[in-house]
Structure formats: structure tokens, C-alpha cells
Short mmCIF file of C-alpha atoms in Angstrom, two decimals:
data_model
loop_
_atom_site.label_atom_id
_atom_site.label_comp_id
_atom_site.label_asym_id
_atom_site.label_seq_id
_atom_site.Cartn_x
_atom_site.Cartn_y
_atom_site.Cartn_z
CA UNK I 1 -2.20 -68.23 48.71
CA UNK I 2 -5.58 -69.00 46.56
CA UNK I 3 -5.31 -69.49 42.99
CA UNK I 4 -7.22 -66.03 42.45
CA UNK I 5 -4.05 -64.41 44.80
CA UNK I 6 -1.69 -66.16 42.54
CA UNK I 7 -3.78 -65.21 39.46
CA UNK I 8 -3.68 -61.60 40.60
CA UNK I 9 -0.40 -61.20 41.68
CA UNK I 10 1.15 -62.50 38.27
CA UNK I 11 -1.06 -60.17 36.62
CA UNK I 12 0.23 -57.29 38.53
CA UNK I 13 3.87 -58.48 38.14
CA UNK I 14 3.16 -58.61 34.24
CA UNK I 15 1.22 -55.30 34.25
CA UNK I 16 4.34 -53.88 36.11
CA UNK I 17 6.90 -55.27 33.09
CA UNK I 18 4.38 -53.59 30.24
CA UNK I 19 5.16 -50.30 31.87
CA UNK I 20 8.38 -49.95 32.66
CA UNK I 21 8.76 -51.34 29.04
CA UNK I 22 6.73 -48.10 27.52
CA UNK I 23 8.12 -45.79 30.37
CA UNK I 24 9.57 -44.04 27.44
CA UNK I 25 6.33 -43.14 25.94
CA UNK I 26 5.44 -41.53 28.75
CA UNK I 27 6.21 -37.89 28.73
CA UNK I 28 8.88 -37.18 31.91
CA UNK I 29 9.56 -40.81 31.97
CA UNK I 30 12.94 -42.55 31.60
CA UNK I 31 11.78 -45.87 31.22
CA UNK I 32 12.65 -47.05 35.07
CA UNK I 33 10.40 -47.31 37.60
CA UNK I 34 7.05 -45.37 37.21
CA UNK I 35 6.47 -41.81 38.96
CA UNK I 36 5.28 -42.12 42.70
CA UNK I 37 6.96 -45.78 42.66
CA UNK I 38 8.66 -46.32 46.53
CA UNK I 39 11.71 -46.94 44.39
CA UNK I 40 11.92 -43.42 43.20
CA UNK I 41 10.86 -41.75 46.70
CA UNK I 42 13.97 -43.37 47.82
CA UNK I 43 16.11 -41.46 45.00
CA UNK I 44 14.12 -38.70 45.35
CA UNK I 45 12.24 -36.59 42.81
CA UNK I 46 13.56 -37.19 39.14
CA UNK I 47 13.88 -34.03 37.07
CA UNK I 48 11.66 -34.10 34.50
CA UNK I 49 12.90 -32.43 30.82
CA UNK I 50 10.62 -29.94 30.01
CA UNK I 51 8.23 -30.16 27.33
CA UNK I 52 8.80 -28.55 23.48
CA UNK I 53 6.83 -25.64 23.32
CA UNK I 54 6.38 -24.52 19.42
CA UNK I 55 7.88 -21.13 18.58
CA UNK I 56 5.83 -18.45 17.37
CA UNK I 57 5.48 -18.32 13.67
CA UNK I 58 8.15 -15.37 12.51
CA UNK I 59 6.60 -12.22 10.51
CA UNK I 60 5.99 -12.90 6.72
CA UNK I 61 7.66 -9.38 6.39
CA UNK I 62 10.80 -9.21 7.43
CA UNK I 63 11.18 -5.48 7.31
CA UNK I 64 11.85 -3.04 10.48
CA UNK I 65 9.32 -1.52 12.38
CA UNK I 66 10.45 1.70 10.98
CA UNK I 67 10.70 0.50 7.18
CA UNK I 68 6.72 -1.54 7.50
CA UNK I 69 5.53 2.03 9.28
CA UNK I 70 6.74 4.03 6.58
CA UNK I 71 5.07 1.24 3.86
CA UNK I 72 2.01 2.03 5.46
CA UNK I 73 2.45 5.62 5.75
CA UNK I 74 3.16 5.53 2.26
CA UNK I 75 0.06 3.50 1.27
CA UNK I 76 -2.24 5.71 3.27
CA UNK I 77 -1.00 8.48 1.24
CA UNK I 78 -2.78 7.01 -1.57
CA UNK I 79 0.45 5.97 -3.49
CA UNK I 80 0.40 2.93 -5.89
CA UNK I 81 3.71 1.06 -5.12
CA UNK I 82 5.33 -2.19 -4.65
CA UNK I 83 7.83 -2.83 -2.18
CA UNK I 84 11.42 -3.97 -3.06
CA UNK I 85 13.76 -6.80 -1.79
CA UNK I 86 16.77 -5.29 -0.20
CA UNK I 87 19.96 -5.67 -2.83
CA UNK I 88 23.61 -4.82 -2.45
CA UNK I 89 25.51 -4.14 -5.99
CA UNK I 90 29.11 -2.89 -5.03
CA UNK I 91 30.85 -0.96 -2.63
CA UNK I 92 28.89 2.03 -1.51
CA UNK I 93 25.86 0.88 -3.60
CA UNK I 94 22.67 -0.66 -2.70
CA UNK I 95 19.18 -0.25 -2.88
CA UNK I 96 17.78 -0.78 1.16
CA UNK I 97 14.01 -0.67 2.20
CA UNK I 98 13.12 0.63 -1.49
CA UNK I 99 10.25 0.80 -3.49
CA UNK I 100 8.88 1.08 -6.80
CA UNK I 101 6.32 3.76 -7.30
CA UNK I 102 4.17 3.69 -10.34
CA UNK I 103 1.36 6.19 -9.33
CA UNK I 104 0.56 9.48 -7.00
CA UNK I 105 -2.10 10.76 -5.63
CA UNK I 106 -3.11 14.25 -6.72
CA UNK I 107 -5.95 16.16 -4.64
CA UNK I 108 -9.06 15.29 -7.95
CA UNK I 109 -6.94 12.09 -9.84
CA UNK I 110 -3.50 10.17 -9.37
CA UNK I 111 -0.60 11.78 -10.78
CA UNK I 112 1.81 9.21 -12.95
CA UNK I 113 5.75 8.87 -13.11
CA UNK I 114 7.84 8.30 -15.97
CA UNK I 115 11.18 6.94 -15.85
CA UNK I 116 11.75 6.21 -12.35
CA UNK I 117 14.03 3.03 -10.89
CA UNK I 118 13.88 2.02 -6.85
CA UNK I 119 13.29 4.67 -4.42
CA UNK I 120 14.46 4.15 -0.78
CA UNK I 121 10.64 4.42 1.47
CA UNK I 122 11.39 7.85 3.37
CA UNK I 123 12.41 9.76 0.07
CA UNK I 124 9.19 8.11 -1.83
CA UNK I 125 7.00 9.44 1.02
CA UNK I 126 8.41 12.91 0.50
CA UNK I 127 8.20 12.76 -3.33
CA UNK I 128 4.68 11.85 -2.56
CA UNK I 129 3.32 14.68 -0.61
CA UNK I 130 5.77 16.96 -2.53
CA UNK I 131 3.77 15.56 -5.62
CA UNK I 132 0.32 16.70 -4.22
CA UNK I 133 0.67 19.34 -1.99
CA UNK I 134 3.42 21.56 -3.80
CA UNK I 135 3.42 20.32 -7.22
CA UNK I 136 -0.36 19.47 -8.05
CA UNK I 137 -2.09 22.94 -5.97
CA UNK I 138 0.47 24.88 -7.60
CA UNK I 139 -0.49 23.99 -11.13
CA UNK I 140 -3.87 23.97 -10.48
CA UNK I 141 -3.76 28.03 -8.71
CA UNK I 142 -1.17 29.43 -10.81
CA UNK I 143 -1.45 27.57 -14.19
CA UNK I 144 -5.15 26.61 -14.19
CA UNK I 145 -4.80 22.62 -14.56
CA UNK I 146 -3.51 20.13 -12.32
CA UNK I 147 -0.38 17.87 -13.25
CA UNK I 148 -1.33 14.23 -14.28
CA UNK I 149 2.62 13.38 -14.95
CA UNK I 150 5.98 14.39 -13.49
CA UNK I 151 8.66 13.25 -15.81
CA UNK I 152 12.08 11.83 -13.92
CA UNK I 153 15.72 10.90 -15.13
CA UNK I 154 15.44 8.28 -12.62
CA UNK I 155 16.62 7.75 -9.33
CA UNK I 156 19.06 4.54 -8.95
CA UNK I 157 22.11 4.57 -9.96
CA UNK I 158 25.68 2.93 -8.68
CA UNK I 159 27.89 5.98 -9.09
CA UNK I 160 30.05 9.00 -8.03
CA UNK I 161 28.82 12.52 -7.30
CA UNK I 162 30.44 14.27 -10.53
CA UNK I 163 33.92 15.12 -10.30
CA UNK I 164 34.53 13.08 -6.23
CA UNK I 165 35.27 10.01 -4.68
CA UNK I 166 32.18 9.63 -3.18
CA UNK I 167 29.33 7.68 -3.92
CA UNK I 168 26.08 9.80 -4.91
CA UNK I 169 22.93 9.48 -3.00
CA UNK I 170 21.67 8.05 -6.12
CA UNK I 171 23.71 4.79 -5.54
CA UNK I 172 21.69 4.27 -2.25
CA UNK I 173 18.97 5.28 -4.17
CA UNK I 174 17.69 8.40 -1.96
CA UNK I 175 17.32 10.78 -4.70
CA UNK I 176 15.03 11.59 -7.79
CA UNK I 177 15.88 13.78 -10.82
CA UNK I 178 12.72 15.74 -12.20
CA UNK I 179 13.20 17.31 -15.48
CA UNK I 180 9.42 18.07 -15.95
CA UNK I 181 5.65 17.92 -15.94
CA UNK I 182 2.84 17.30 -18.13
CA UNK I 183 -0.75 18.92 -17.46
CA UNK I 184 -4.43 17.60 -17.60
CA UNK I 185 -4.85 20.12 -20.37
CA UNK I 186 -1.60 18.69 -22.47
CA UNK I 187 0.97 21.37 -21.50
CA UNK I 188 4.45 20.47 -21.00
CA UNK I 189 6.56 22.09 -18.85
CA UNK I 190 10.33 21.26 -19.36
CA UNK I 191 12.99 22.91 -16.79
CA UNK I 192 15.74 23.10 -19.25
CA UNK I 193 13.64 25.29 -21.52
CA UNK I 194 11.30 26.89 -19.37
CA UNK I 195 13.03 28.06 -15.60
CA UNK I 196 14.61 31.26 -17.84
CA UNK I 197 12.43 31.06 -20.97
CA UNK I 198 8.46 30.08 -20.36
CA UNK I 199 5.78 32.64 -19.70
CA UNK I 200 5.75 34.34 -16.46
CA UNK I 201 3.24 31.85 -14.94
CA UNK I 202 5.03 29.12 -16.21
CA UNK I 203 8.92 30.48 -14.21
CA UNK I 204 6.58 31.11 -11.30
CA UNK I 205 5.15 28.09 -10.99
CA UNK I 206 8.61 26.38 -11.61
CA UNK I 207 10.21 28.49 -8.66
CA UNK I 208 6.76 27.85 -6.39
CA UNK I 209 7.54 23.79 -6.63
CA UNK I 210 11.32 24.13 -6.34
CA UNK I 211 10.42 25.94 -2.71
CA UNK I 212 8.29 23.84 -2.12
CA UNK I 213 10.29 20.84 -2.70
CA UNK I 214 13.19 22.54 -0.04
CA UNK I 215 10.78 22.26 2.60
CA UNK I 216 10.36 18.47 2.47
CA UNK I 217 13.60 16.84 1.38
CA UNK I 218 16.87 17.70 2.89
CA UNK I 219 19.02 18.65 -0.22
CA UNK I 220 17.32 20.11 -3.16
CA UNK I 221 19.25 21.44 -6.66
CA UNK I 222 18.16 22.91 -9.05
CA UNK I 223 19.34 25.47 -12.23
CA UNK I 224 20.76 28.10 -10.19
CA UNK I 225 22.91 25.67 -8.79
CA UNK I 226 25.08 25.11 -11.46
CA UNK I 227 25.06 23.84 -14.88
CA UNK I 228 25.07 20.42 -14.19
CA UNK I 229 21.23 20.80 -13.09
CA UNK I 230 20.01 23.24 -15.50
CA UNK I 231 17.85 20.71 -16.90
CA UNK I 232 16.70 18.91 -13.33
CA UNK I 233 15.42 19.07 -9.99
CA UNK I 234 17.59 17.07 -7.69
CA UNK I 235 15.60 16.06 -4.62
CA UNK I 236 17.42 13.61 -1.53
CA UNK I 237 16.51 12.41 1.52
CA UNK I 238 15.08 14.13 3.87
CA UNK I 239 17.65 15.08 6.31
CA UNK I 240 19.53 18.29 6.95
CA UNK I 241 18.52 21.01 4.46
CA UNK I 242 20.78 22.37 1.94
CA UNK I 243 18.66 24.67 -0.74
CA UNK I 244 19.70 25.66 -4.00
#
């Protein structure tokens, strides 16, 4: 052998040792022989562990499809809202794909809210088109000036239905007591006071927004229910029907 064979073929044998010392950093490799080597045709074909493939990045909103399609149903309504982290307070209580509304839209300007907690995203929906369609149009046709305020007693609350065992809608919070409504022109129109003693236009329009309410939630009360809702509407979900 020349000295240029001998050259070469510790070269090659030194080469060889570099790789099969870094066969690790080779993706597939085990640090043996190198892929396609006559030693590893021999064994056969070495199963190679596949590569990490990076996950997709999860949703920033971990909402339902349902619950994120009624958010955006409700901002396309023209609602002002924020939406609510999912709580649980005690048995039978919880507030679950709610929001808090601050502002409605009326057909000419937004309609406001006092007094109102965590709504649940289906019964906020309702409350909004209820708010426009049967609550702003009627004051505008029958009373001459739109509404720029309903007034609530709220909506959340962890308790009973009165005089039962069993929890209220109000503790899931799927319901909304109105007591009134304030017009552009400064009227105030209380229920306790005026379902049985406003002016004619006044009862009218009170009894047009109480049907109209009964058409787009599924249990509506109101003062000829009984005496504990003389002073309210009480409007939930938006399920079966049950009018009063």
C-alpha cells in the first residue's frame, strides 16, 4: 500500500469514528452504524421514531361553539357587553356562559340598563331584541317617545323560587326583573304604579311589551300573576312558554 492509501484509509477509519460518535445528532439515528451501512442491511431496516410535530395553538376563547355564536349574535345586535368567566357559587348556583350588558340598541339611539348583574348569553339576546323590537316601537307608536332606559331589580341571584326547594332561574342567572322605563322625553313609567293606575296609553303600552315579551322568552310574569310580581316583569330563558 502507498503512503497516500495508508493516508486515506486512516482518514476514512477516523471519519467513520466522528460519526458514529454524533450518530445521535442525527435525526433517526441511534448512534450505531450510519443508515445504508452493510452492517444495518444485514439487521435490516431500523425503525426510525417519528419526528415531534408541534400542536396547533388551542383557541384564546375557550367557550363552545354554541356560547362564541351566540357572543356574536349578540354583538351583531348592536349590544354593548362584556363577556363573563364561568363561576360556580353553591349547589344549584352558578353563573355559565354569562354576560354583562351595559347598553341596547334601540331602532334611532342605544337604550341603557340600570341595575342589572350577569346574564346567561341566550336570555341577554332575547332581552335584547325584546328591548328594541317590543319595548322601544311600542313607546315610540303608542306613547310618542322612544325608551332610552329600562330599569331592572337585577338578574343574579343564588336563591330559592319563593316558598320551594328549588333553586330559581335567577341562581343560574337566566332571568331579569323589569320594574320600569324611562323615556327620551323624561317620563317614567313604573309597573307597580302604573299597570292598574297610569293613563290609558300608558296600561296599553305596559300590556303591548308584556305580550311582547311572551313571545321571546319562555316564562314571562307579570302583575296578574300574583302579588309577588305586581311591581315586575319576570322574563327567563327562552324555552317552553308559560305566559302570565
Amino acid at each position: 500500500m502507498t503512503r497516500r492509501s495508508t493516508i486515506s484509509a486512516a482518514a476514512l477509519a477516523a471519519a467513520t469514528l466522528v460519526l458514529a460518535g454524533c450518530g445521535s445528532l442525527i435525526p433517526g439515528g441511534s448512534g450505531g452504524a450510519a443508515p445504508g451501512s452493510a452492517s444495518q442491511s444485514a439487521r435490516g431496516p431500523v425503525s426510525r421514531p417519528a419526528m415531534p410535530v408541534a400542536s396547533a395553538p388551542r383557541s384564546l376563547d375557550p367557550r363552545s361553539g354554541a356560547e362564541a355564536g351566540c357572543l356574536a349574535d349578540l354583538g351583531a345586535s348592536g349590544a354593548r357587553f362584556d363577556p363573563l368567566p364561568d363561576t360556580y357559587a353553591a349547589p344549584g348556583c352558578n353563573k355559565l356562559g354569562t354576560v354583562q350588558l351595559m347598553a341596547l340598541a334601540g331602532d334611532r339611539a342605544p337604550v341603557s340598563i340600570s341595575n342589572l348583574g350577569p346574564v346567561q348569553c341566550g336570555v341577554a339576546k332575547a332581552f335584547g331584541d325584546w328591548a328594541r323590537f317590543g319595548v322601544d316601537r311600542a313607546a315610540r307608536q303608542i306613547l310618542g317617545s322612544p325608551v332610552v332606559r329600562i330599569e331592572t331589580m337585577g338578574s343574579y341571584a343564588c336563591r330559592n323560587v319563593a316558598g320551594t326547594e328549588r333553586r330559581s332561574a335567577h341562581a343560574r342567572a337566566e332571568a331579569i326583573d323589569v320594574a320600569g322605563f324611562v323615556l327620551a322625553d323624561g317620563r317614567r313609567i313604573v309597573l307597580k304604579r302604573d299597570w292598574n293606575g297610569g293613563d290609558a296609553a300608558t296600561r296599553e303600552f305596559l300590556r303591548v311589551v308584556h305580550r311582547s315579551a311572551c313571545k321571546r322568552f319562555g316564562t314571562v310574569l307579570g302583575p296578574e300573576y300574583n302579588a309577588a310580581h305586581e311591581d315586575h316583569f319576570h322574563l327567563e330563558g327562552t324555552g317552553a312558554k308559560f305566559c302570565r
